[in-house]
XYZ file of C-alpha atoms in Angstrom:
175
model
C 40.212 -6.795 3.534
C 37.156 -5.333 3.540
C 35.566 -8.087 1.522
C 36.797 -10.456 4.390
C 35.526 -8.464 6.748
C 31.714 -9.430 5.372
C 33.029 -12.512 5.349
C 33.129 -13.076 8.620
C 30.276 -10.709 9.845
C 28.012 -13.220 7.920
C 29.433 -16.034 9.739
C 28.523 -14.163 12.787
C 25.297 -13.759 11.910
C 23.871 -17.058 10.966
C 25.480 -18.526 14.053
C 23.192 -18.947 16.935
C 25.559 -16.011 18.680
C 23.953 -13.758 16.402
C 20.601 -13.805 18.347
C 19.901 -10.954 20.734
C 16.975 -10.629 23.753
C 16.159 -6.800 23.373
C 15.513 -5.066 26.192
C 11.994 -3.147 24.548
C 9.078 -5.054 25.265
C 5.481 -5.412 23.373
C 3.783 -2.456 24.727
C 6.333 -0.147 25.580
C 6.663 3.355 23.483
C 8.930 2.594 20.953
C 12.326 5.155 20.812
C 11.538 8.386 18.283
C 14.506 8.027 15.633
C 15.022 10.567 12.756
C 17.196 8.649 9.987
C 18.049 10.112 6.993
C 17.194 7.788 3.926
C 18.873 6.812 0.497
C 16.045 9.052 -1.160
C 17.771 12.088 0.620
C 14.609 12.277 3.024
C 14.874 11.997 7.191
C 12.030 9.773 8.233
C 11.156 9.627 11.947
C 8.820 7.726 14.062
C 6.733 10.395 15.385
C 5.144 11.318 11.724
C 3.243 7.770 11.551
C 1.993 8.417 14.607
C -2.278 8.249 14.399
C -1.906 7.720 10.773
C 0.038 4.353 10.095
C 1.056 1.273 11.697
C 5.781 1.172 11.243
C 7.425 -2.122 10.552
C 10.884 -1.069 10.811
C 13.350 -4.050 10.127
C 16.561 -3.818 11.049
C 19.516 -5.214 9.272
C 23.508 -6.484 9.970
C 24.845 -4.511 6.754
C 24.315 -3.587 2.994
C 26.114 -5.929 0.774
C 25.625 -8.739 2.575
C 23.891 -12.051 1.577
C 21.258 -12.167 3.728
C 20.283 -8.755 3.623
C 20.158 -8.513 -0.239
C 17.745 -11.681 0.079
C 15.249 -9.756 2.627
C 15.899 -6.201 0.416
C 14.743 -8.125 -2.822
C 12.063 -9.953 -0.762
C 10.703 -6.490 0.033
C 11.015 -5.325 -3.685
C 9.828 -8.166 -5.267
C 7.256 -8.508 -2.634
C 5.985 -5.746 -1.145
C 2.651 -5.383 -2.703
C 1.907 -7.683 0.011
C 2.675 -5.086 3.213
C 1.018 -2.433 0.671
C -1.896 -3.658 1.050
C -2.197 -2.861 5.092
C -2.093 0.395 6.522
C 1.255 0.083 7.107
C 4.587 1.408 5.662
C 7.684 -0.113 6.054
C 11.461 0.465 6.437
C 15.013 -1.600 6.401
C 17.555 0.468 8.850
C 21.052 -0.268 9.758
C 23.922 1.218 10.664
C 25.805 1.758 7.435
C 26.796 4.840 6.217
C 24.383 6.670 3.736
C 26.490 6.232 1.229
C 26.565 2.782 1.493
C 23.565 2.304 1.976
C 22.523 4.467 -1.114
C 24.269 1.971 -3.446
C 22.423 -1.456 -1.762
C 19.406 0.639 -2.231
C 20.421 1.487 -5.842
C 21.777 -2.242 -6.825
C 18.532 -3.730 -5.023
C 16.092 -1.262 -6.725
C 14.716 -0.334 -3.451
C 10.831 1.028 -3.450
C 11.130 1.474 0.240
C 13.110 3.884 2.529
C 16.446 2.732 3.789
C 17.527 4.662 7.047
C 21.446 5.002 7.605
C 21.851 5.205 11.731
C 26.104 5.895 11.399
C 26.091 7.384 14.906
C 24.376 3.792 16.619
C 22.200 6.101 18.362
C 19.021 4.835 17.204
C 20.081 1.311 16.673
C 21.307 1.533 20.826
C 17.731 3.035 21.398
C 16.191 0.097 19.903
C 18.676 -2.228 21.605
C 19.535 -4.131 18.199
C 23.263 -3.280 18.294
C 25.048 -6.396 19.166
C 28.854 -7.274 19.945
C 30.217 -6.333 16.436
C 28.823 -3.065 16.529
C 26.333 -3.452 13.812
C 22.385 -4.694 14.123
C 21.423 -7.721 14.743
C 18.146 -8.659 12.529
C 15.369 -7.797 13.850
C 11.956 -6.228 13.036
C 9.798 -4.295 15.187
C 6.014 -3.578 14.207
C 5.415 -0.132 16.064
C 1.616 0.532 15.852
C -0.584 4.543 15.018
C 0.109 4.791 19.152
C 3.825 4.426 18.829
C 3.691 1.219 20.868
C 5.698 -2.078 19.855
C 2.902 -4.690 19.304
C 5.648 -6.888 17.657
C 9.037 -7.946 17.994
C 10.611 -10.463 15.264
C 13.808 -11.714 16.116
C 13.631 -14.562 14.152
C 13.553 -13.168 10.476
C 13.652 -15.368 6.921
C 15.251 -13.436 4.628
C 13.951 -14.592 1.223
C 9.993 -14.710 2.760
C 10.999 -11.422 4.687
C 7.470 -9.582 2.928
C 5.384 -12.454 2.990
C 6.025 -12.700 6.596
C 6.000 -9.168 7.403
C 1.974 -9.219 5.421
C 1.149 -12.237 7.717
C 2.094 -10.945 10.549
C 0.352 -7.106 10.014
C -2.817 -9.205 9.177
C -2.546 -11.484 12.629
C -1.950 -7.783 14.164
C -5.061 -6.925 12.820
C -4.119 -3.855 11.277
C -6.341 -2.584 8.705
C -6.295 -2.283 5.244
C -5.579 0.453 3.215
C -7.858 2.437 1.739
């Protein structure tokens, strides 16, 4: 059942019913969140704040095709957003748990944030009609203020797009 369940959440989300107009704008204050990680860590928005730019990508749910394609995209890949003064994070609303074994099967370099309550995710207006998030990635810059929203995300280029976009965002380098 559950398996079937997937199933049919992926269909979901590579139809065009999938795609979502969130409510945030470029250049509002994006929502604090405090997430707790696979790593055992809680990561919030508010500690990057005057010291590095937050791509925070959100994702439909662990296990799933196209999310293992963007989570091995950011493995395999992201030297490339490394390179920026930037860090980056995949959230959804999975349990920990759950997510802890994606992050474990995907040898995950990166923090993955668990959001079980849907606070965050209905903060961030990503949750869609299923009750997960929809896919969508939202570059939050040192001011805590959205300079970018993705909504149109390629998986398998997920970190080559994520470096292209921090360098037409002009963020900096790292040091």
């Amino acid at each position: 059942m559950k398996v079937f369940l997937k199933l049919i959440l992926v269909l979901i989300f590579t139809s065009p019913l999938s795609a979502i107009a969130s409510d945030l704008k470029v250049g509002d204050m994006a929502p604090n969140f405090k997430l707790q990680s696979t790593n055992g860590h809680f990561y919030q928005l508010s500690d990057y704040l005057g010291k590095q730019t937050l791509v925070l990508a959100w994702y439909p749910m662990a296990n799933t095709h196209g999310c293992t394609l963007e989570c091995r995209s950011l493995v395999q890949k992201g030297h490339l957003i490394r390179e920026y003064n930037a860090v980056y994070m995949m959230a959804s609303v999975d349990d920990l748990e759950d997510n802890q074994d994606f992050a474990k099967k995907q040898k995950a370099d990166f923090p993955m944030l668990s959001d079980p309550t849907k606070e965050t995710a209905k903060a961030y207006d990503v949750l869609n009609f299923v009750r997960v998030a929809s896919r969508v990635t939202f570059y939050i810059g040192k001011d805590g203020k959205i300079l970018k929203i993705d909504e149109d995300i390629n998986a398998e280029t997920a970190a080559e797009d994520i470096a292209a976009t921090l360098k037409e965002l002009g963020i900096e380098k790292s040091s």
